[in-house]
PDB file of N, CA and C in Angstrom:
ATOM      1  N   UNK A   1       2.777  11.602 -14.717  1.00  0.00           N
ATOM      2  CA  UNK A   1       3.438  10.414 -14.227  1.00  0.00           C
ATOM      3  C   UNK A   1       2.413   9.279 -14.199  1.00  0.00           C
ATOM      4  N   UNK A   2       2.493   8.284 -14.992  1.00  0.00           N
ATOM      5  CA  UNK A   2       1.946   7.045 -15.136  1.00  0.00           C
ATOM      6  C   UNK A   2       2.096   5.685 -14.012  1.00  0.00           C
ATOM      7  N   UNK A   3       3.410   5.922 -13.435  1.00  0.00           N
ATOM      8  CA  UNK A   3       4.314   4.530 -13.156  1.00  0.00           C
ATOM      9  C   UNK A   3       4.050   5.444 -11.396  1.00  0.00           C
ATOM     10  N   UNK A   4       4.745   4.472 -10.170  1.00  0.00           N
ATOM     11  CA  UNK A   4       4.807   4.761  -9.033  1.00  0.00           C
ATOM     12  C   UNK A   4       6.244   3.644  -8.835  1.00  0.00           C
ATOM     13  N   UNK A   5       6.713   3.766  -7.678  1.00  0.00           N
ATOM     14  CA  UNK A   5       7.987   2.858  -7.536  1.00  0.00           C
ATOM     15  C   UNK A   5       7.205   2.582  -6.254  1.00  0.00           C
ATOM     16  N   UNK A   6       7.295   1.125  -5.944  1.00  0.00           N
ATOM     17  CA  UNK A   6       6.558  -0.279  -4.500  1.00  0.00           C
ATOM     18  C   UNK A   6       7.810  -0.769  -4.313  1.00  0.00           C
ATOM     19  N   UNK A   7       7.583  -1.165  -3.503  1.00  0.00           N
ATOM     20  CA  UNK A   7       8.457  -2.633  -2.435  1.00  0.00           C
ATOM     21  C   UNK A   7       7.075  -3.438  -2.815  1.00  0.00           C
ATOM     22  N   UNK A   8       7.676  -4.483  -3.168  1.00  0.00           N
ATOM     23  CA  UNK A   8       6.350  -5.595  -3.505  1.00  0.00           C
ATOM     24  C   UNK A   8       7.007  -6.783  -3.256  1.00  0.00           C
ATOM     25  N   UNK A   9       5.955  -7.613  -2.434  1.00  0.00           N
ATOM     26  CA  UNK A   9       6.322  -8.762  -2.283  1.00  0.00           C
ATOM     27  C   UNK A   9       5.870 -10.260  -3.054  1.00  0.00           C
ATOM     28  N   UNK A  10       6.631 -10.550  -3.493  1.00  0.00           N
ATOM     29  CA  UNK A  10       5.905 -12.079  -4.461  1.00  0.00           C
ATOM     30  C   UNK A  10       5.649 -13.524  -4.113  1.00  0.00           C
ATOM     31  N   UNK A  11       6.179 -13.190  -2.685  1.00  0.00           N
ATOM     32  CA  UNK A  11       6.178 -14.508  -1.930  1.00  0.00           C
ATOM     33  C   UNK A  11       7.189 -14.306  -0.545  1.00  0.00           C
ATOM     34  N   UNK A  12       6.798 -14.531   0.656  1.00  0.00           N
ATOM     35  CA  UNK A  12       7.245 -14.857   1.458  1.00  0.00           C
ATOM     36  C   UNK A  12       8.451 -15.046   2.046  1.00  0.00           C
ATOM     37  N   UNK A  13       9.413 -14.789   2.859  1.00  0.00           N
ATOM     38  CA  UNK A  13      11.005 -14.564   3.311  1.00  0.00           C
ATOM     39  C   UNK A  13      10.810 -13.790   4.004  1.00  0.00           C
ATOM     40  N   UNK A  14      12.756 -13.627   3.934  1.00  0.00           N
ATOM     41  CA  UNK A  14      13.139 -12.336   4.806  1.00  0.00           C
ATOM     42  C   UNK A  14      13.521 -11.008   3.936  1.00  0.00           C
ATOM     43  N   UNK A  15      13.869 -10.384   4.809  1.00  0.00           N
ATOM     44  CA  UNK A  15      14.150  -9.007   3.905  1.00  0.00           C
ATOM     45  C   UNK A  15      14.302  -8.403   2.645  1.00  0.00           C
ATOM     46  N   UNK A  16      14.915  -9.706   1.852  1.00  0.00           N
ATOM     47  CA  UNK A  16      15.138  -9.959   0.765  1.00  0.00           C
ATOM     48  C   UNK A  16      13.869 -10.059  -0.185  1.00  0.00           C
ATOM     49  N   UNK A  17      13.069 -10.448   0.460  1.00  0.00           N
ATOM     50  CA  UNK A  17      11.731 -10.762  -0.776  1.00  0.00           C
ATOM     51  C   UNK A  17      10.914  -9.227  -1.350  1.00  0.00           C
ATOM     52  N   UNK A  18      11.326  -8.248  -0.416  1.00  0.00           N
ATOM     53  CA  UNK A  18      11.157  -7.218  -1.362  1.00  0.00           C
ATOM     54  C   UNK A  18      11.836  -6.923  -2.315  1.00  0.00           C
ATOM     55  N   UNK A  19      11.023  -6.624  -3.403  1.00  0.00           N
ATOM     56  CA  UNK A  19      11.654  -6.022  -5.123  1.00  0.00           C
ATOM     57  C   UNK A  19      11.068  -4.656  -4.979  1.00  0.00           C
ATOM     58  N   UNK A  20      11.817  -3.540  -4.798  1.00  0.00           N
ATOM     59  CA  UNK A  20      11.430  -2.707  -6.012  1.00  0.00           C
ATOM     60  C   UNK A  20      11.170  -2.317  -7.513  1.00  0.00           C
ATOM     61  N   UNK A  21       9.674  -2.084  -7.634  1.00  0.00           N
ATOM     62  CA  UNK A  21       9.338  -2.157  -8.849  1.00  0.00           C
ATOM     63  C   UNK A  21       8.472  -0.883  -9.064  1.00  0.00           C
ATOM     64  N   UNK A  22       7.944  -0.994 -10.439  1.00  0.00           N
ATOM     65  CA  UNK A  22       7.684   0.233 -11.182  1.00  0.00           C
ATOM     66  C   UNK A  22       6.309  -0.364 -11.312  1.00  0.00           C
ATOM     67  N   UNK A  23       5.180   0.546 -10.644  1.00  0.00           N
ATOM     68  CA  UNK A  23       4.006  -0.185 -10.595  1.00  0.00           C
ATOM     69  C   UNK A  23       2.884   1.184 -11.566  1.00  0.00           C
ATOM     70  N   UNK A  24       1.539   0.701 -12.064  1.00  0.00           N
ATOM     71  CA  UNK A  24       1.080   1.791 -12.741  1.00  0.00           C
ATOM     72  C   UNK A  24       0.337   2.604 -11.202  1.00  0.00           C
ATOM     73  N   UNK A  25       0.010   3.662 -11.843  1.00  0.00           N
ATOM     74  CA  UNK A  25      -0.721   3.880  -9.995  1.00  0.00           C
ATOM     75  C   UNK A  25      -1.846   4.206 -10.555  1.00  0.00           C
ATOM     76  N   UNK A  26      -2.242   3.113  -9.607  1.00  0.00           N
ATOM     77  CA  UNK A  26      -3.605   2.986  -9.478  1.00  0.00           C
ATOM     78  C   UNK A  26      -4.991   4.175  -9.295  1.00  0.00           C
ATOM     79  N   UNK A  27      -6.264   3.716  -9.841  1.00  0.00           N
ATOM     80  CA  UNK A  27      -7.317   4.977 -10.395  1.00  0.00           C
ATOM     81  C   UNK A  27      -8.379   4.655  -8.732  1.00  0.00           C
ATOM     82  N   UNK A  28      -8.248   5.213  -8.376  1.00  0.00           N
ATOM     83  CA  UNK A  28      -9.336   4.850  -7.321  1.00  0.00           C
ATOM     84  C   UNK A  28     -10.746   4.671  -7.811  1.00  0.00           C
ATOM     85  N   UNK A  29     -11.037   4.418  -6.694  1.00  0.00           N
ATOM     86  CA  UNK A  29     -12.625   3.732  -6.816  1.00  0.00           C
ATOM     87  C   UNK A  29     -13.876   4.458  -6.279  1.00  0.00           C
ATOM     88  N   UNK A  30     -14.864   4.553  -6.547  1.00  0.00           N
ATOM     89  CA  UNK A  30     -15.924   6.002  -5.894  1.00  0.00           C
ATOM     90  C   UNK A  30     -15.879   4.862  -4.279  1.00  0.00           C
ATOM     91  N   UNK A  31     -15.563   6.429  -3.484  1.00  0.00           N
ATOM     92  CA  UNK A  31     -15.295   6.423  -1.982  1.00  0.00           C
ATOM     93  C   UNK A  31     -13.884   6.071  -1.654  1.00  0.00           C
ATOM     94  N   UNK A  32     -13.105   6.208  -2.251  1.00  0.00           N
ATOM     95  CA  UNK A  32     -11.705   6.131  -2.458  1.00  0.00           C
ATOM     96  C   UNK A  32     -11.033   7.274  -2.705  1.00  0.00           C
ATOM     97  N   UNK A  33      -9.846   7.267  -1.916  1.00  0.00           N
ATOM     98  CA  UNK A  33      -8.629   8.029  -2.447  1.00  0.00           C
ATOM     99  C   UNK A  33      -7.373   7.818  -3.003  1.00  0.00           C
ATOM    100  N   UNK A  34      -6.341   8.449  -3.753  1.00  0.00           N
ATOM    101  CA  UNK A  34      -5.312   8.060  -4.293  1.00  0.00           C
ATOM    102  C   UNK A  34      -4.487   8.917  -3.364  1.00  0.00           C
ATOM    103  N   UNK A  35      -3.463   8.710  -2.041  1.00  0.00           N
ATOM    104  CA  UNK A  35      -2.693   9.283  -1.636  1.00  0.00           C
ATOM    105  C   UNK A  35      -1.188   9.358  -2.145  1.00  0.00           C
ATOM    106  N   UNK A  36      -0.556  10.460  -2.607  1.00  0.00           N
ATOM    107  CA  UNK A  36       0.582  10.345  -2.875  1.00  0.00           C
ATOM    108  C   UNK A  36       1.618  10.262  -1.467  1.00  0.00           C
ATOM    109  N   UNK A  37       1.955   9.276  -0.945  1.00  0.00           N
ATOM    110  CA  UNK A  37       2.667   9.046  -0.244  1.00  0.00           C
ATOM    111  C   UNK A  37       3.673   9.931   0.127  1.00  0.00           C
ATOM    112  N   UNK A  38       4.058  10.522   1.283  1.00  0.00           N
ATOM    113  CA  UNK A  38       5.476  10.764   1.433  1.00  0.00           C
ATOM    114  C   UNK A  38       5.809  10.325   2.282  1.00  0.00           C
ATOM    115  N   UNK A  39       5.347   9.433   3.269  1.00  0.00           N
ATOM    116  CA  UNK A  39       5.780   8.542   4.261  1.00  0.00           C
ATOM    117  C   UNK A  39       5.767   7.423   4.559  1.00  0.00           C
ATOM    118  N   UNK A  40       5.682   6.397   4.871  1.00  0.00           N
ATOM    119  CA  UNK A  40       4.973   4.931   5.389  1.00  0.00           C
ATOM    120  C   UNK A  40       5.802   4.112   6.163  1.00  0.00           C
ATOM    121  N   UNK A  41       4.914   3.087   7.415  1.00  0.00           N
ATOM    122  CA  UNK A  41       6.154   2.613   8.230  1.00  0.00           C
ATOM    123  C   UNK A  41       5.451   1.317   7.901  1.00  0.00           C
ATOM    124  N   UNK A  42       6.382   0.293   8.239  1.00  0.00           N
ATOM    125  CA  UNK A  42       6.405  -1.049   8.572  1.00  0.00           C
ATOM    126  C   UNK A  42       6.241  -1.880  10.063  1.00  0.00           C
ATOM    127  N   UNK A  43       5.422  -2.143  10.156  1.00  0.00           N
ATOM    128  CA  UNK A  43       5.694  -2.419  11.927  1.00  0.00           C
ATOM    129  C   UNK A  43       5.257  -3.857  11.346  1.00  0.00           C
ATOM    130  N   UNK A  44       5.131  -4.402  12.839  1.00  0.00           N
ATOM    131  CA  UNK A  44       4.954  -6.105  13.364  1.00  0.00           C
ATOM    132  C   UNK A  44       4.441  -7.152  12.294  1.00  0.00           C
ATOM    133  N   UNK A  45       3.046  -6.136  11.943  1.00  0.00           N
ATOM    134  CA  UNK A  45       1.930  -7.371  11.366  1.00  0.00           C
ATOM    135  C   UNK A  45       2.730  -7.418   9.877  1.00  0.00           C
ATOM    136  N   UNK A  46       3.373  -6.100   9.183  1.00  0.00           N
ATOM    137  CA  UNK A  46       3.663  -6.628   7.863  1.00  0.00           C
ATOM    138  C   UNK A  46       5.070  -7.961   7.821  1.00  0.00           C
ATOM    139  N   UNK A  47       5.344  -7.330   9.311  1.00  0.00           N
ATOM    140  CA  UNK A  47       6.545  -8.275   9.529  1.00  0.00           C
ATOM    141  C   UNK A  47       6.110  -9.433   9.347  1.00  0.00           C
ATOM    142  N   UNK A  48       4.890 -10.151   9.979  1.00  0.00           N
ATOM    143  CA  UNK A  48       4.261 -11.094   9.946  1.00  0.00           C
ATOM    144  C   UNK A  48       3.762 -11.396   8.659  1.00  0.00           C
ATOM    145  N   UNK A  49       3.180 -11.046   8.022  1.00  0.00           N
ATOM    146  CA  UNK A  49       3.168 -10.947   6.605  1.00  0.00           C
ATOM    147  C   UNK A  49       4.175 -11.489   5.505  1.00  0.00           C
ATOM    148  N   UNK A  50       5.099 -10.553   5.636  1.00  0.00           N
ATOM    149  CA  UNK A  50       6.773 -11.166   4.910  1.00  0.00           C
ATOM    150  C   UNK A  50       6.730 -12.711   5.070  1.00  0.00           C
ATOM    151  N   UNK A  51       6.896 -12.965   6.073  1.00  0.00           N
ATOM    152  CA  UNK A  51       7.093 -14.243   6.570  1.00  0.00           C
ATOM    153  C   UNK A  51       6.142 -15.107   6.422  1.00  0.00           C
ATOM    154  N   UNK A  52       5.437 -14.794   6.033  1.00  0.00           N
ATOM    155  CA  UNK A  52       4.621 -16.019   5.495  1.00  0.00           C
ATOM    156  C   UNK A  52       3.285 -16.408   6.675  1.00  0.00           C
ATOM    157  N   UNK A  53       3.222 -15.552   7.781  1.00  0.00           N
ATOM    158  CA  UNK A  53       2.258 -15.946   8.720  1.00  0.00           C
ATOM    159  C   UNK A  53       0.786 -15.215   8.387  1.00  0.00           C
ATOM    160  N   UNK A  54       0.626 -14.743   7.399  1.00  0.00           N
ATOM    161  CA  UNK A  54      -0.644 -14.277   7.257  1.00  0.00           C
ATOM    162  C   UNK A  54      -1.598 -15.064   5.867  1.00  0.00           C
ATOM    163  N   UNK A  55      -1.850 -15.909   6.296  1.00  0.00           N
ATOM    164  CA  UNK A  55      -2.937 -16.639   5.202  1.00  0.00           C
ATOM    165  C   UNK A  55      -3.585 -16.258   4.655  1.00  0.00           C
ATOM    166  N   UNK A  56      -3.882 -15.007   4.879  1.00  0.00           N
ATOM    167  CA  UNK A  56      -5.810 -14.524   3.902  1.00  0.00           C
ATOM    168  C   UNK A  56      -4.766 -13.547   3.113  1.00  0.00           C
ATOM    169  N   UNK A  57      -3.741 -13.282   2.910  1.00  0.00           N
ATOM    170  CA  UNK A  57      -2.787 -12.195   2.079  1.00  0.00           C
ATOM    171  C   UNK A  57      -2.410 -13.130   0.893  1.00  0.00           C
ATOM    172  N   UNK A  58      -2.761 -12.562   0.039  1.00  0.00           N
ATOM    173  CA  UNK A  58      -2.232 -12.975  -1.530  1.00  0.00           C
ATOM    174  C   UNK A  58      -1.446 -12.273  -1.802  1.00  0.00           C
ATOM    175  N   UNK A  59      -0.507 -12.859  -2.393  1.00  0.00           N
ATOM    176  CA  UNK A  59       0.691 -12.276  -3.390  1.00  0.00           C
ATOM    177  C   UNK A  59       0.696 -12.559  -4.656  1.00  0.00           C
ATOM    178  N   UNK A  60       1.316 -11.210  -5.197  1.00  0.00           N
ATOM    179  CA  UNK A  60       2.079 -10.226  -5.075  1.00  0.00           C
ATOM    180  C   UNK A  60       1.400  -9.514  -4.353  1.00  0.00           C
ATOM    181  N   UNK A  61       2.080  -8.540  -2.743  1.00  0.00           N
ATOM    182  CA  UNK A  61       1.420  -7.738  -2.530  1.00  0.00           C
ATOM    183  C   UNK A  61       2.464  -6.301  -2.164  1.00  0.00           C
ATOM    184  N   UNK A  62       1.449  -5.318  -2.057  1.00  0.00           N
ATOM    185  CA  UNK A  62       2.182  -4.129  -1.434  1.00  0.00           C
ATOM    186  C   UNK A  62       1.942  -3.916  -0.161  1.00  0.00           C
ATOM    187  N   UNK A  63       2.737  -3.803   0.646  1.00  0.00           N
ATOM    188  CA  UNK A  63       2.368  -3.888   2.021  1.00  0.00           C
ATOM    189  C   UNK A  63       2.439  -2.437   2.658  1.00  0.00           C
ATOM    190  N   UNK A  64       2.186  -1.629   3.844  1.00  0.00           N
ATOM    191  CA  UNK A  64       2.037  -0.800   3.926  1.00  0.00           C
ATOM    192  C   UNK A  64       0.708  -0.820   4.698  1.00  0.00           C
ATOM    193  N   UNK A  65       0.358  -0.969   6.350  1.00  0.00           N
ATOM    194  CA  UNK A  65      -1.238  -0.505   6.648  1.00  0.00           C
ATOM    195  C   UNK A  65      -1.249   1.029   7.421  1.00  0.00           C
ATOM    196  N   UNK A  66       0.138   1.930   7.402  1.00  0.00           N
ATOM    197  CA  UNK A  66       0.331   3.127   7.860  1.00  0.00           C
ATOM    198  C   UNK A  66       1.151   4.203   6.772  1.00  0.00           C
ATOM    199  N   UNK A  67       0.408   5.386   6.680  1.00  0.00           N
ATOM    200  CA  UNK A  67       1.431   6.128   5.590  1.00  0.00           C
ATOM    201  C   UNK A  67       0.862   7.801   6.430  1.00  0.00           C
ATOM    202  N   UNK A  68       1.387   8.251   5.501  1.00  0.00           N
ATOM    203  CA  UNK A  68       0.893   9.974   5.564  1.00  0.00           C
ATOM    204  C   UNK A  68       1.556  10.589   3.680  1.00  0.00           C
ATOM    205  N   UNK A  69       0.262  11.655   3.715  1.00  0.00           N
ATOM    206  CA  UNK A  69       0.880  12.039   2.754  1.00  0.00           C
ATOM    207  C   UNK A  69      -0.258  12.866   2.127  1.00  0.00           C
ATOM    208  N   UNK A  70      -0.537  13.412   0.601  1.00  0.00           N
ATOM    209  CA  UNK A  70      -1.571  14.460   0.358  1.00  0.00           C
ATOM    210  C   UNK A  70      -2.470  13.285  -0.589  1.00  0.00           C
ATOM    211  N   UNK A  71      -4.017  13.975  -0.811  1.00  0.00           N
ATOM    212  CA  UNK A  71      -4.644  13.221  -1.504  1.00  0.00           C
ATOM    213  C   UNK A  71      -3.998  13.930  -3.025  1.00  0.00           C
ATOM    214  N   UNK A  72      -4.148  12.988  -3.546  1.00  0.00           N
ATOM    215  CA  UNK A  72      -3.867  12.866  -5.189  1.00  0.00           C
ATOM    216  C   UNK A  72      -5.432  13.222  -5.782  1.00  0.00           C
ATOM    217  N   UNK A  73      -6.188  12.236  -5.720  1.00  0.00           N
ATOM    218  CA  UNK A  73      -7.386  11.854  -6.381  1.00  0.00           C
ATOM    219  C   UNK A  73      -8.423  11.973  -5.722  1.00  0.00           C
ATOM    220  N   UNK A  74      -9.800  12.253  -5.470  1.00  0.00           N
ATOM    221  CA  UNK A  74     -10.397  11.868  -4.234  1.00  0.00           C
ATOM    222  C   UNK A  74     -11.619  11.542  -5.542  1.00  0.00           C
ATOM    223  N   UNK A  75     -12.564  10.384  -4.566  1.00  0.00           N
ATOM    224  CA  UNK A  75     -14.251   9.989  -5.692  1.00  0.00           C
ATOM    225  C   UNK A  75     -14.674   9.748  -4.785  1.00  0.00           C
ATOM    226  N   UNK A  76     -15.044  10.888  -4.105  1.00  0.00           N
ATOM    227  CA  UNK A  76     -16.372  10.826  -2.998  1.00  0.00           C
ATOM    228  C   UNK A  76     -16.358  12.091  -2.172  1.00  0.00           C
ATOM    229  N   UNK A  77     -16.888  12.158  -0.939  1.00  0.00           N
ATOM    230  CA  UNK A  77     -17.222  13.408  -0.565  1.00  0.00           C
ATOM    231  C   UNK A  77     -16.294  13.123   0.904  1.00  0.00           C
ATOM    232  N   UNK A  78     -15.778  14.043   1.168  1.00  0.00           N
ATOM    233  CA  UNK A  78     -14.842  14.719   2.666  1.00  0.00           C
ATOM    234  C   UNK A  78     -13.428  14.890   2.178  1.00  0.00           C
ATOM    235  N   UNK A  79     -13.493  14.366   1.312  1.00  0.00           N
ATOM    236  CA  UNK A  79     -11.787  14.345   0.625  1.00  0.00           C
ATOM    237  C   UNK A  79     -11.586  15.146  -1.012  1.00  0.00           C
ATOM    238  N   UNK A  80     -10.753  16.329  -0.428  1.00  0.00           N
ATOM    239  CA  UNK A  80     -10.040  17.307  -1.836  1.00  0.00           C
ATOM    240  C   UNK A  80      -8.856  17.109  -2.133  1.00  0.00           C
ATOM    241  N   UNK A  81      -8.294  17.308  -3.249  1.00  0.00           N
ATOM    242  CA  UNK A  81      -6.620  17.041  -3.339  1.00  0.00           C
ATOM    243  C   UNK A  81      -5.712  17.897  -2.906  1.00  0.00           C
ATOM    244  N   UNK A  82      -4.755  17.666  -2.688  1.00  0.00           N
ATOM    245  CA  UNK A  82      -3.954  18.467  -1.351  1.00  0.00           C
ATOM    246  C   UNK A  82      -4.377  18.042  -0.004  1.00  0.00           C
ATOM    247  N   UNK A  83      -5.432  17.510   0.515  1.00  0.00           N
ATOM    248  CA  UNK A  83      -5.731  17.742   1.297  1.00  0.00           C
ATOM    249  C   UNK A  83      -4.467  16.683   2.199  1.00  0.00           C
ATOM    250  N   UNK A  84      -3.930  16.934   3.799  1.00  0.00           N
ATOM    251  CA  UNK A  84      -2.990  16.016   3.989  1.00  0.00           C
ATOM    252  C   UNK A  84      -3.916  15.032   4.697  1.00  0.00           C
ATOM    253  N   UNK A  85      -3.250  13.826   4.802  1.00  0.00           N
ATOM    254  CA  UNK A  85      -4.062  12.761   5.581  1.00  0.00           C
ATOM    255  C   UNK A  85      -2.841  11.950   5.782  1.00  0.00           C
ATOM    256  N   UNK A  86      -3.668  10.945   7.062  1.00  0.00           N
ATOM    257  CA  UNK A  86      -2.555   9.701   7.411  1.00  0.00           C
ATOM    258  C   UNK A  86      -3.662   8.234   7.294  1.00  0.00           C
ATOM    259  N   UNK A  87      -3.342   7.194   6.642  1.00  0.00           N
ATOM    260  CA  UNK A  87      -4.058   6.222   7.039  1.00  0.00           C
ATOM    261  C   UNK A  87      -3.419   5.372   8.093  1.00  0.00           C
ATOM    262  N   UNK A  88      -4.509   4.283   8.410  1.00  0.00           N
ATOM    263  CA  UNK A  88      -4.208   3.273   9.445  1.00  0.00           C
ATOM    264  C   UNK A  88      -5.021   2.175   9.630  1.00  0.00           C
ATOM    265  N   UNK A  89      -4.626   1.508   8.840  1.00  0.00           N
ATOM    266  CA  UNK A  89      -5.424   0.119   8.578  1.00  0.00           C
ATOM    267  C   UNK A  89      -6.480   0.098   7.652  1.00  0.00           C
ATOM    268  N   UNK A  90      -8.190  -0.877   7.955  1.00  0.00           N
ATOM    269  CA  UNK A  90      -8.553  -0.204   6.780  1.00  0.00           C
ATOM    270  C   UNK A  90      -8.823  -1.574   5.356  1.00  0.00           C
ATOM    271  N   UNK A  91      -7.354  -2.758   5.777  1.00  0.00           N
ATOM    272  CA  UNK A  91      -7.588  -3.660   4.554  1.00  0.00           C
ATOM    273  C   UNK A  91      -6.605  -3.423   3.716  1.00  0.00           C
ATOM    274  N   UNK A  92      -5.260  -2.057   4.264  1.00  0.00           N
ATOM    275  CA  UNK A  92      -4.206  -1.911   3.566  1.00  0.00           C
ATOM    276  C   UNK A  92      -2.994  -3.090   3.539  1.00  0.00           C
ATOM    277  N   UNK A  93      -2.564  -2.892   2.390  1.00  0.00           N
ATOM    278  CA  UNK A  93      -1.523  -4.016   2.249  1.00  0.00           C
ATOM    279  C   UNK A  93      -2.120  -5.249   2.612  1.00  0.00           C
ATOM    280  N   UNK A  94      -3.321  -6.006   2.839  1.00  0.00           N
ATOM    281  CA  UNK A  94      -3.671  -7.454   3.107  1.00  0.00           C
ATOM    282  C   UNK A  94      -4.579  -7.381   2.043  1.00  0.00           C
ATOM    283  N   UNK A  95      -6.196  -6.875   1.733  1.00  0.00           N
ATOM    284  CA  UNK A  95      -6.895  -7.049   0.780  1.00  0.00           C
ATOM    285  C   UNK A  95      -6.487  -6.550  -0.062  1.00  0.00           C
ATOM    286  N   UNK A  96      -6.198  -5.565  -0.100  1.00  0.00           N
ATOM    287  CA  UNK A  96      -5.377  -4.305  -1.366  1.00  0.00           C
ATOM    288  C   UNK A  96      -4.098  -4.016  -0.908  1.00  0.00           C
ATOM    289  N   UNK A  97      -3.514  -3.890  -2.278  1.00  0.00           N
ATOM    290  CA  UNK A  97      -2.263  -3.320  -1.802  1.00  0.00           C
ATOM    291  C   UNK A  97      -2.151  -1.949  -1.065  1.00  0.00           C
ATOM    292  N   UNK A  98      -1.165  -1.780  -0.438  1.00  0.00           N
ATOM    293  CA  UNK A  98      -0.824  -0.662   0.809  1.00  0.00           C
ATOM    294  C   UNK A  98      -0.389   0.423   0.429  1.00  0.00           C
ATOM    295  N   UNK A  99       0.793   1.197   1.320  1.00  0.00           N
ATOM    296  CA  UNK A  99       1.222   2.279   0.716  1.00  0.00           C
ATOM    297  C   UNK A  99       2.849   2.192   0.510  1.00  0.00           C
TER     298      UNK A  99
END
């Protein structure tokens, strides 16, 4: 599998400004992981986000600063694949896209 399916945002609104799209998934980076998602929530700040109140966020973005799910990929040391994990914050969904 090449492709991943996002909620991505291209600009600012309400509910509506998410698109689902067909994104490539991404190769991590040494000290990085690739989590295959099976969960992720939305709370306040992405809310804030959507809407246009977060300035240092560029779009297009993927938002997402909470998920759970198994590592995919790992390029560095404490992390094997399978292994399960949850993130939480971190620079998700604001510097980089999320989950």
């Amino acid at each position: 599998m090449s492709t991943m399916k996002a909620a991505v945002i291209h600009e600012p609104g309400g509910p509506e400004a998410f698109r689902f799209e067909s994104r490539p998934i991404p190769t991590p980076k040494r000290e990085e992981v690739l989590i295959r998602v099976k969960a992720f929530g939305l709370n306040r700040s992405e809310l804030f986000t959507r809407q246009g109140h977060s300035p240092s966020v560029k779009f297009p973005r993927i938002l997402g600063i909470e998920a759970v799910g198994l590592v995919e990929d790992a390029r560095g040391d404490g992390f094997n694949k399978g292994d399960v994990v949850a993130t939480a914050m971190g620079g998700m969904g604001r510097q980089f896209d999320g989950s």
